[in-house]
XYZ file of C-alpha atoms in Angstrom:
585
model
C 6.018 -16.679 -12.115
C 6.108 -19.458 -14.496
C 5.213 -22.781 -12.378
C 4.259 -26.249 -11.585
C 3.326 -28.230 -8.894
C 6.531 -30.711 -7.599
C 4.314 -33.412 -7.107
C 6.772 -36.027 -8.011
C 6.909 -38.994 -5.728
C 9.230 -39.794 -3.595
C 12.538 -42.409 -4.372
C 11.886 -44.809 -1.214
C 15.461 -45.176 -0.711
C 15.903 -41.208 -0.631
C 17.142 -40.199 3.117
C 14.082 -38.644 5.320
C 15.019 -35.018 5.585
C 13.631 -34.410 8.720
C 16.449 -36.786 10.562
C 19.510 -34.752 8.497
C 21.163 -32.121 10.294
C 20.327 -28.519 9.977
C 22.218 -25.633 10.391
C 20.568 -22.135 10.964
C 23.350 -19.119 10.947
C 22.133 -16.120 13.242
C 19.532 -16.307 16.546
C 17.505 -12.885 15.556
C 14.147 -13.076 14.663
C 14.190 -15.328 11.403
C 16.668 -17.800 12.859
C 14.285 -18.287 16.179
C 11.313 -18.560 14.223
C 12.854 -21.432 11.313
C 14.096 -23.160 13.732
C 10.955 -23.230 15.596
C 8.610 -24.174 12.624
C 11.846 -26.723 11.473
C 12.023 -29.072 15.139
C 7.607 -27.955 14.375
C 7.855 -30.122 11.624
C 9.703 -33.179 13.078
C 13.085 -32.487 12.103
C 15.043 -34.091 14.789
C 18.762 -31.831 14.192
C 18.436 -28.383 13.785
C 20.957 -25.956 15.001
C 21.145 -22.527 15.584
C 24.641 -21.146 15.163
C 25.278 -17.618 16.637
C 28.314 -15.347 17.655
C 26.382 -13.234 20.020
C 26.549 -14.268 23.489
C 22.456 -14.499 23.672
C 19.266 -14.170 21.277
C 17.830 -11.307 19.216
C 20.174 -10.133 16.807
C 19.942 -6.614 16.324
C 17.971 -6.959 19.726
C 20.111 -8.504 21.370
C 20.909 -7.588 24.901
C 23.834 -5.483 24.504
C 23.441 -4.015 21.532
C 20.073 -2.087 22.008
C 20.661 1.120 22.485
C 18.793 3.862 24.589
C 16.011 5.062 23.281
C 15.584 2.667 20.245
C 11.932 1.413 19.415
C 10.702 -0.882 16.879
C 9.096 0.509 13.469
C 6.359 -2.132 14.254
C 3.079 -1.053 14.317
C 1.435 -1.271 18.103
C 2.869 -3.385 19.742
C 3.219 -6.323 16.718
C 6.306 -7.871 16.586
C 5.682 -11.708 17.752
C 5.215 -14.667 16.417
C 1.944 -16.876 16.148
C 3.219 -19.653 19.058
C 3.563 -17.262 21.988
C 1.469 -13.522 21.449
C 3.101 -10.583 23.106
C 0.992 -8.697 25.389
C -0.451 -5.668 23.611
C -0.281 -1.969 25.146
C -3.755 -0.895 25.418
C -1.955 2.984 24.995
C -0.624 1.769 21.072
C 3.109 2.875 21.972
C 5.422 1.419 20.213
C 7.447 -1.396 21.426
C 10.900 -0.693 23.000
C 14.087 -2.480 21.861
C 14.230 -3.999 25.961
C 10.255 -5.410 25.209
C 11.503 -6.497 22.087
C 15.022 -8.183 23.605
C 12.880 -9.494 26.401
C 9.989 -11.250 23.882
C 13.259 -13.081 21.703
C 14.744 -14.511 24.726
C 11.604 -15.571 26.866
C 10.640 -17.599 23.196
C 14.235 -19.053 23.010
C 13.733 -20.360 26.431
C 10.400 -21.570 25.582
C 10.491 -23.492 22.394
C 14.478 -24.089 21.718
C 16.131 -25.134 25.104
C 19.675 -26.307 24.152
C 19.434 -25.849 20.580
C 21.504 -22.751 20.105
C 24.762 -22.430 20.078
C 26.329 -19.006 21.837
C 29.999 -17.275 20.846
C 30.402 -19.177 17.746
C 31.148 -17.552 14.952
C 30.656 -18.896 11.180
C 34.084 -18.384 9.270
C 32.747 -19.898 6.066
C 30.079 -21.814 4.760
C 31.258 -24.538 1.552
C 29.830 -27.450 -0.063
C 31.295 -30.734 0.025
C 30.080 -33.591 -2.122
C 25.919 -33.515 -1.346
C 27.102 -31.753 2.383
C 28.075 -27.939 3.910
C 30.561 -27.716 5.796
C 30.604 -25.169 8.021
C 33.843 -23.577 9.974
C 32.927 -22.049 13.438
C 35.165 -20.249 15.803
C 34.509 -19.524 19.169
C 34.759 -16.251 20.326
C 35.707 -17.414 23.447
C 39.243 -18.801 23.246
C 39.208 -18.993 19.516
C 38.979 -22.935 19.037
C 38.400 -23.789 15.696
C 35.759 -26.701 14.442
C 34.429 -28.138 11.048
C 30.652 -28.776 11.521
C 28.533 -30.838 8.892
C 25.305 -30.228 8.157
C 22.771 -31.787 5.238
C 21.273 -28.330 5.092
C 21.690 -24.448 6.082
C 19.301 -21.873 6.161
C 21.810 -18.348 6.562
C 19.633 -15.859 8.752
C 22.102 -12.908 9.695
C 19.941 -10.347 7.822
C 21.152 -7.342 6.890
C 22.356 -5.569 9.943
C 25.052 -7.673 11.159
C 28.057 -5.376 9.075
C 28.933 -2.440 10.098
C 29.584 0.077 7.276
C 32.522 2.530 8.101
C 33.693 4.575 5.697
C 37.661 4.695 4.866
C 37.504 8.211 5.669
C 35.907 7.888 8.422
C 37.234 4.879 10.606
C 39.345 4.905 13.688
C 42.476 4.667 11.295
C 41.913 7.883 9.161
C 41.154 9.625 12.665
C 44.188 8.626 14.413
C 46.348 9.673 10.864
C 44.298 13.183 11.341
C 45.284 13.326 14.976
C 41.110 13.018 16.536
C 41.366 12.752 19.748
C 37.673 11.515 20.346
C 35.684 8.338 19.938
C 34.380 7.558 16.704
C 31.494 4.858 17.372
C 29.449 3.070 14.825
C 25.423 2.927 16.001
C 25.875 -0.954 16.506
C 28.162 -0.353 19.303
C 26.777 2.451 20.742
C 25.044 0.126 23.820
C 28.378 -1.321 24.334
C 30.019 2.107 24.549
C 27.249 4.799 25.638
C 29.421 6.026 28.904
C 32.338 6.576 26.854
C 30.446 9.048 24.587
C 29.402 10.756 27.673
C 32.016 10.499 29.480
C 34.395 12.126 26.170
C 31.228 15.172 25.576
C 30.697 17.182 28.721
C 27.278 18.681 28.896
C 26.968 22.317 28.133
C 26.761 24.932 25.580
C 30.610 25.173 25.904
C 31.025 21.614 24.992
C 31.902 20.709 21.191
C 28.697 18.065 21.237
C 28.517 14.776 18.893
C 28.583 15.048 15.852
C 25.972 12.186 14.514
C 26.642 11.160 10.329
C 23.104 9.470 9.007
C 19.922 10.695 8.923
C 17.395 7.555 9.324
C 15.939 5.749 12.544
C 19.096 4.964 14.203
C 20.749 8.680 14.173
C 16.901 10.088 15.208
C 16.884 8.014 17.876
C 20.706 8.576 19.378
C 20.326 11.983 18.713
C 17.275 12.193 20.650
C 19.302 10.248 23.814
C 21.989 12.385 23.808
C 20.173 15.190 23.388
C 18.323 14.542 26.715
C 21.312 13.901 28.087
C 21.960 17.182 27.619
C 24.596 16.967 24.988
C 24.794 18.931 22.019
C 23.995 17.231 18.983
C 25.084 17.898 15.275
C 23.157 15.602 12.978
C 24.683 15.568 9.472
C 22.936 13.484 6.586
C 21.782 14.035 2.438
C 18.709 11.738 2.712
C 16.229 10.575 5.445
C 13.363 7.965 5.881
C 9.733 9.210 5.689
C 7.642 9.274 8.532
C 4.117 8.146 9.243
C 2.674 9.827 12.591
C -0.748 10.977 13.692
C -2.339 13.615 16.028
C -4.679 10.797 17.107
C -4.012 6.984 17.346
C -5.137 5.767 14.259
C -8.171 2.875 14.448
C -7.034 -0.367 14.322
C -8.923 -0.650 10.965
C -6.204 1.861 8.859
C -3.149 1.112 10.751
C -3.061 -2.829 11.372
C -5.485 -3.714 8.589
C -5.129 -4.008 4.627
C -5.472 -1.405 4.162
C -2.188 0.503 3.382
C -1.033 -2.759 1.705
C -4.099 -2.520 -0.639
C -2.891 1.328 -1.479
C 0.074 0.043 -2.187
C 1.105 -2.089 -5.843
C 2.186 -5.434 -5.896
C 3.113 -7.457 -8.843
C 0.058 -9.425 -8.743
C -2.643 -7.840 -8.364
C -5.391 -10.155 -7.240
C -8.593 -8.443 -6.468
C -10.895 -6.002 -8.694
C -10.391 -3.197 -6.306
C -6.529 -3.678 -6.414
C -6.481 -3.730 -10.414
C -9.345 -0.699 -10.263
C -6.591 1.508 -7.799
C -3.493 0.937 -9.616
C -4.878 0.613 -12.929
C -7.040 2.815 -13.613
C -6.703 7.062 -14.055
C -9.522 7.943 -11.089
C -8.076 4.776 -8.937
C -4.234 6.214 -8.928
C -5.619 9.460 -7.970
C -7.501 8.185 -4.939
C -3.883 6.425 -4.304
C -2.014 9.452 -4.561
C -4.432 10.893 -2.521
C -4.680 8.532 0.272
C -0.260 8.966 0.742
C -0.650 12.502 0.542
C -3.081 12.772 3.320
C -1.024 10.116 5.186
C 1.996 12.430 4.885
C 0.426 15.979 5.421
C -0.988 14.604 8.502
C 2.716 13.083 10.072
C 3.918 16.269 9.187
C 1.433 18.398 10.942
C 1.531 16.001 13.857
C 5.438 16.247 14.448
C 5.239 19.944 13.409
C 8.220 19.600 10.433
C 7.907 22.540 8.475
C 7.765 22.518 4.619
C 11.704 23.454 4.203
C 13.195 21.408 6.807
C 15.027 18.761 5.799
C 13.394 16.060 7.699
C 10.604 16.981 5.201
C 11.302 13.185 2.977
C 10.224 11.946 0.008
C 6.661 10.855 0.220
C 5.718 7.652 2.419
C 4.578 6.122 -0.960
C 7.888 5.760 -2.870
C 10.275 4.770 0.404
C 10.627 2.926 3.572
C 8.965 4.766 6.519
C 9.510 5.261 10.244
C 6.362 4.771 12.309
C 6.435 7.480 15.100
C 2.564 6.487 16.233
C 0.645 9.581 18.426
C 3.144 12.323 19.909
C 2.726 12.980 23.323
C 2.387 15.928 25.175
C 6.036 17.235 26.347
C 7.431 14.293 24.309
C 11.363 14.588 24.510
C 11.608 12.297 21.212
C 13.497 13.455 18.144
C 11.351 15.948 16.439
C 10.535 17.563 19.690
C 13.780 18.027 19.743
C 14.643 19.521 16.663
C 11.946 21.678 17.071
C 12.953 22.913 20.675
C 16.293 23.629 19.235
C 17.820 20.661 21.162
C 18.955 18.990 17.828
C 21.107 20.825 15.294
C 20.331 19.007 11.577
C 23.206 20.029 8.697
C 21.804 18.947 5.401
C 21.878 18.420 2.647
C 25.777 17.757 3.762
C 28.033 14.852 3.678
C 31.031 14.152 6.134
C 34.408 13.864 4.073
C 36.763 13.392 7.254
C 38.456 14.600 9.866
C 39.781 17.943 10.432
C 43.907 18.602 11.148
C 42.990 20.562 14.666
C 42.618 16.744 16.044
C 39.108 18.453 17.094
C 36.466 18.690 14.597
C 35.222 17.093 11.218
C 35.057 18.446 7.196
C 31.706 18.416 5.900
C 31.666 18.402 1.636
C 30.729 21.987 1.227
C 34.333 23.142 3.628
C 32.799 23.853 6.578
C 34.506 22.644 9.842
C 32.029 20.589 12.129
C 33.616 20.733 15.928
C 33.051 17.896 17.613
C 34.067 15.769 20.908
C 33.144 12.281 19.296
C 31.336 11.003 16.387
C 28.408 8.418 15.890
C 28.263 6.754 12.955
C 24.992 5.911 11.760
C 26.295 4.560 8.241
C 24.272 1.714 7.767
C 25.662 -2.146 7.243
C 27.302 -3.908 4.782
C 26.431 -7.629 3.387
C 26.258 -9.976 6.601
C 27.131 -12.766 3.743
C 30.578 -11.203 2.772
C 32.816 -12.978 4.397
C 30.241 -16.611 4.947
C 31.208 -18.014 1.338
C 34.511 -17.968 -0.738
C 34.151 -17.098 -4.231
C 33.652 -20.670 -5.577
C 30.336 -20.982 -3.206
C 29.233 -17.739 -4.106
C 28.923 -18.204 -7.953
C 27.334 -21.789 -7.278
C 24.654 -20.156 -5.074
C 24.358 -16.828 -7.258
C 24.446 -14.613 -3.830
C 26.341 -11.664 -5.416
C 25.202 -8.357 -6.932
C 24.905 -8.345 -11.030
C 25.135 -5.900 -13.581
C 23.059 -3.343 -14.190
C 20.284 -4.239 -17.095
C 20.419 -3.041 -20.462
C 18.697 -0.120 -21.385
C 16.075 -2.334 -22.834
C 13.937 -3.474 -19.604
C 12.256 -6.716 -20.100
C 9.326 -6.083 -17.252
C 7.387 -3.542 -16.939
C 4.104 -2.608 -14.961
C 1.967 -0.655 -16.439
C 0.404 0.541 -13.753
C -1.086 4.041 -13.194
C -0.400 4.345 -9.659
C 3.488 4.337 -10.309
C 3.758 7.300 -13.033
C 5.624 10.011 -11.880
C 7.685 8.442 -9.721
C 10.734 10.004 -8.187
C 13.475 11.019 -10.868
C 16.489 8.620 -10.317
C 18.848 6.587 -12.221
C 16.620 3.615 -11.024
C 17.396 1.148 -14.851
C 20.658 1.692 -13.764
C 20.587 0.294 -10.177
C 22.554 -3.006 -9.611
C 20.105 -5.813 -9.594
C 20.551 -8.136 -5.940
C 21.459 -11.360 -6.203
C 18.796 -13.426 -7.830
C 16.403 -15.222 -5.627
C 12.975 -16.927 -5.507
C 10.355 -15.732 -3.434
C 13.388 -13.694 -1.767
C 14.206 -17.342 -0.037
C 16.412 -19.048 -2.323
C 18.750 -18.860 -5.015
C 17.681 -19.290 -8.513
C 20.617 -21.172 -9.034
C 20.507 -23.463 -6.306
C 17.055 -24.278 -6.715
C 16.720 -27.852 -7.425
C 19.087 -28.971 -4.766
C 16.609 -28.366 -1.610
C 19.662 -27.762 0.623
C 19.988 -24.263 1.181
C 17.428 -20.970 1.878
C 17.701 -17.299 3.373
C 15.368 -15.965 5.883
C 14.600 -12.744 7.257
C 16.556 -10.765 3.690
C 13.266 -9.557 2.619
C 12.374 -5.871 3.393
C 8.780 -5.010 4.977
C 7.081 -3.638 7.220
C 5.478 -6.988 8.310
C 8.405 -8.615 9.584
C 7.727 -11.359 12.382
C 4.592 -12.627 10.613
C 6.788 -12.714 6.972
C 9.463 -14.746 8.757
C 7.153 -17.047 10.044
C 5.220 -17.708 6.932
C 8.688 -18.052 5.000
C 9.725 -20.535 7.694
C 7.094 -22.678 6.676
C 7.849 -22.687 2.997
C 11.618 -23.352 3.929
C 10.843 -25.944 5.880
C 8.185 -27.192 2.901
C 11.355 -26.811 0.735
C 13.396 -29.231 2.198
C 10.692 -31.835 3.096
C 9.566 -32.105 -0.767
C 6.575 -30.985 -0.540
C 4.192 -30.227 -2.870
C 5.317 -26.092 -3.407
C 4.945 -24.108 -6.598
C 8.515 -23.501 -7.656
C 9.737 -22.859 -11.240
C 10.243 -25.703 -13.471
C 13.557 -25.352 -14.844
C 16.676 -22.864 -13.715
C 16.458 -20.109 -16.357
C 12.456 -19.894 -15.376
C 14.028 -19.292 -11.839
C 16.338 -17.172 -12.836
C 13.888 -15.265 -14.976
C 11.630 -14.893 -12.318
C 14.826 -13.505 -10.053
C 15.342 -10.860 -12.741
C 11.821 -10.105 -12.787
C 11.722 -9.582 -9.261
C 14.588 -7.082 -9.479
C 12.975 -4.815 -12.036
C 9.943 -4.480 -9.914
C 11.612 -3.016 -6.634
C 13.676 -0.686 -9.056
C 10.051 0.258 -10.608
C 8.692 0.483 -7.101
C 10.944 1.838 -5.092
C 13.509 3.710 -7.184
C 17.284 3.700 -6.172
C 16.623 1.592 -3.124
C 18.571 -1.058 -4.288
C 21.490 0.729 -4.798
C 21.055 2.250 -1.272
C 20.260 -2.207 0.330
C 23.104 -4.675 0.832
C 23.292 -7.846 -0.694
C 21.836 -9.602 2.527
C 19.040 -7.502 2.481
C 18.049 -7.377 -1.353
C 16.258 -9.987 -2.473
C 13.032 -8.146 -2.474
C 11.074 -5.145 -1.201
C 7.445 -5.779 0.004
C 8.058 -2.512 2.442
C 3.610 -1.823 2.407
C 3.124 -4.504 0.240
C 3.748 -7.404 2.771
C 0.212 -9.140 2.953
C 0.561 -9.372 -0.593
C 3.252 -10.814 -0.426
C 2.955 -13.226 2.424
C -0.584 -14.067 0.496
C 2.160 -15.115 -2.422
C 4.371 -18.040 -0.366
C 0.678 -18.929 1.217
C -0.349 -19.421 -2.774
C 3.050 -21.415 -2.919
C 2.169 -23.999 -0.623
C -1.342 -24.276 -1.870
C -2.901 -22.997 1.624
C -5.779 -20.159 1.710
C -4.690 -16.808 1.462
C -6.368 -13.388 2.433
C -6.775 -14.804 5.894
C -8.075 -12.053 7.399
C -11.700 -12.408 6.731
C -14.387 -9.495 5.724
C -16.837 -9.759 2.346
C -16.530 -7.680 -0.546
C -16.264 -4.455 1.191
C -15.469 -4.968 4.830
C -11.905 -7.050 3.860
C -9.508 -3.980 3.507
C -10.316 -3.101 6.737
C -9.963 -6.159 8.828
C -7.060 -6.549 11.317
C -4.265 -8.514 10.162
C -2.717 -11.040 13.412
C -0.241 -13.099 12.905
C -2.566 -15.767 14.715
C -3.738 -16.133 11.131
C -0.900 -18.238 10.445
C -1.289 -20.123 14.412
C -1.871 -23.154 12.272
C 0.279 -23.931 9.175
C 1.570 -26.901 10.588
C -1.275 -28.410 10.694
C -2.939 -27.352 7.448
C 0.723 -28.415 5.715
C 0.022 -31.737 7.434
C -3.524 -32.488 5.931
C -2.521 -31.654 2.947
C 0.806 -33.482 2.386
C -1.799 -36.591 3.909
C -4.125 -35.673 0.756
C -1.127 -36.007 -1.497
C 0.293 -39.482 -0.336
C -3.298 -41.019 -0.336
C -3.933 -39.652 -4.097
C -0.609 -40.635 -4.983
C -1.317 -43.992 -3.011
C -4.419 -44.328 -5.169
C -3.023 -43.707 -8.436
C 0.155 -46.292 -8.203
C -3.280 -48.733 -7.483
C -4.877 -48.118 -10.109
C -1.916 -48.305 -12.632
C -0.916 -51.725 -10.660
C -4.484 -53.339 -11.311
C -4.872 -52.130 -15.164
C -1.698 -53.673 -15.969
C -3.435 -56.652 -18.351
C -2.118 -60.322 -17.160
């Protein structure tokens, strides 16, 4: 992106950042982790605004639900200041490990920091200060909190999305006498769905709308409960699985990242893969294998419909090794314990008070319904409108027919066929951290909007350049708005070139960019940012794409951040010098 150093020196009457107040919105992973590297870096306010009644977000105790496990490969899913155990057996993590990890490092590293049950009404700017409106969600007392900066972390997973046709009103105007329960309170509610679907083949069974991780994975618990299950969905996730663990060296390494196109491409073997006729072959090649072998693994035959779109082109659920008399979803499906209707859509509920209407006519029977419909914008109701178009946090029109960017790259030829120039562009941000518009300011960032695979280690790295942000440092940022705004626009055509109609399918809190194999790359890019060494895992020439990436790589930003904002004062220290002493008398 077009850039320059902010190297400019410092106004000595400017306030310190690091003693204004701070105000991070959500306690999952992102807002743990910036507040961490934030109180890290000497700021002396910072805090963490939540309505849950404890840490972990999505993880949060209470709203995991049976049977849900983390996409994570092996076991990572920590950050850098406090490893998590590994499972010498690869399994993936649980949602209870993962609940567990969030609140032991809450108790750890940010003892009376966070604030419990209060919930942000709005977020607005006053003067050079946001004021934020909280409610407690315990006796509903209203405050005004004032902050110097805000850093919104509430992700994309915070919404529920119900359709109108769907939701408790439409099935109490149709007479449904069951619950209808959307996936996020599913925890909260489990022994009502039980209690309302009586085991048996008798029973009408639950009727599940989605297809992706969160419908496999309630399916799969009800389903051992011995319910019967009716999973309804058009599209699903791919899957990446394997007969045998895979080594270290494929699954945890650079590898998929390096079969996988990123804007920049920075090495010779990168350009020669994605670039070059025999390179996208071996790339097309290397997914195909990946996906025959998943397939094989879980045993989904060629016309079932859990048989997705290719692991290259779309997000991807990591099922590791399949055990033996595993009782997980496709074992399920294929034992005849899961019943999947698709290519079908729900339209509503049925007059008999009993059973649903799927798109094609048929009647769906059906003692309760799970919603697994996916979120809406966890920024919708934070900002009025006024905020929103200073910030430029809102979805924009779709782009002219003439694109602007392009990648000519051969890897990404003969992509899937979708209406992908059409796709409304998210809201336009740099680095996927902060708004083009609001760029100069240094008062506000997003963390934890950007979708990959890498999570925990990309919200720790983007914590540092927040926190870099607001402390002035020396950070590679545009030079003017419509360069930030460019590079915003820029960063929308490559996920709709990349990953075609995903943005139409991502809320606004979770659209700012897509780095789903990609995220080395770009983690490697915010690294670049703050002028630190990238490519951190080590190897030569030929061993690199095969080295195992740890978030311990980034154990010590701090204190590289530190040296070098040191090197910066001294040169700046020695330049005022020697401008003072060849001033002539």
């Amino acid at each position: 992106m077009p850039a320059q150093a902010d190297n400019s020196p410092r106004v000595d009457y400017e306030p310190d950042p690091r003693q204004q107040p701070v105000c991070i919105v959500g306690a999952g992973a992102a807002g743990l982790i910036t507040a961490h590297v934030l109180l890290q870096d000497g700021f002396t306010d910072v805090q963490v605004l939540t309505r849950d009644a404890a840490v972990g977000g999505v993880w949060m105790d209470g709203r995991v639900y049976p049977g849900v496990q983390t996409n994570s490969v092996h076991n990572q899913f920590s950050f850098s200041a406090m490893p998590m155990v590994e499972d010498a057996s690869g399994s993936r993590l649980t949602g209870l490990d993962v609940q567990h990890y969030m609140a032991t490092f809450a108790a750890r590293f940010l003892e009376g920091k966070i604030r419990f049950n209060r919930e942000v009404v709005q977020i607005r700017r006053e003067d050079e200060d946001w004021l934020v409106d909280v409610r407690s969600m315990i006796g509903g007392v209203a405050e005004t909190l004032r902050y110097t900066r805000v850093v919104v972390c509430t992700g994309g997973c915070s919404n529920p999305r119900v359709p109108e046709s769907l939701s408790p009103a439409a099935a109490v105007a149709a007479g449904f006498i069951g619950p209808i329960v959307h996936t996020q309170d599913f925890a909260a509610r489990q022994k009502e769905i039980l209690v309302a679907t009586k085991p048996g083949q008798d029973a009408l069974g639950v009727v599940i709308v989605g297809g992706r991780r969160s419908a496999q994975d309630l399916s799969a618990y009800l389903a051992n409960q011995g319910r019967k299950v009716s999973m309804v969905f058009n599209g699903t996730d791919s899957v990446i699985a394997s007969r045998r663990r895979m080594p270290d060296f494929i699954r945890k390494s650079r590898l998929l990242s390096l079969f996988s196109p990123h804007p920049e491409l920075r090495t010779w073997l990168e350009r020669f893969l994605h670039t070059t006729w025999l390179g996208s072959k071996l790339v097309a090649a290397f997914w195909s294998c990946l996906d025959s072998e998943a397939h094989v693994a879980l045993k989904i035959p060629s016309d079932s419909p859990l048989h997705g779109p290719t692991t290259f082109w779309n997000v991807a659920n990591d099922e590791d090794t399949p055990t033996p008399g595993s009782m997980r979803f496709h074992a399920l499906v294929n034992a005849g314990k899961i019943s999947l209707v698709a290519p079908a859509h729900v339209d509503g509920f049925a007059s008999d008070g009993r059973s649903v209407v799927l798109d094609n006519g048929e009647v769906l029977a059906a003692d309760a319904v799970v919603l697994a419909t996916g979120y809406d914008s966890s920024w919708a109701g934070l900002f009025d409108e006024k905020t929103r178009k200073e910030l430029g946090i809102e979805r924009r029109s779709p782009p002219p027919h003439t694109i602007r960017y392009r990648w000519d790259y051969k890897s990404l030829e003969n992509g899937p066929h979708t209406a992908a120039d059409a796709e409304a562009p998210g809201p336009a941000f740099v680095r996927g951290l902060v708004p083009a518009r609001n760029i100069f300011r240094r008062d506000f960032a997003v963390n934890g909007a950007v979708l990959t695979a890498h999570n925990a280690m990309s919200c720790e790295v983007s914590a540092h350049w927040i926190s870099a942000y607001f402390l002035r440092d020396a950070l590679l940022l545009p030079s003017t708005m419509e360069q930030a705004l460019e590079h915003g626009e820029r960063q929308a055509q490559w996920m709709r070139q990349r990953y075609p109609g995903l943005l139409n399918s991502l809320n606004e809190s979770y659209s700012t960019m897509a780095a789903v194999w990609d995220g080395p790359q770009w983690i490697d890019g915010l690294l670049e940012d703050m002028g630190l060494p990238i490519m951190r895992s080590g190897g030569n020439w030929l061993t690199w794409p095969f080295k195992v990436v740890r978030v311990q790589e980034v154990a010590t930003l701090k204190e590289e951040r530190d040296a070098q904002r040191t090197q910066v004062r001294i040169a700046k220290g020695r330049g005022r010098s020697a401008r003072m002493y060849s001033k002539k008398p």
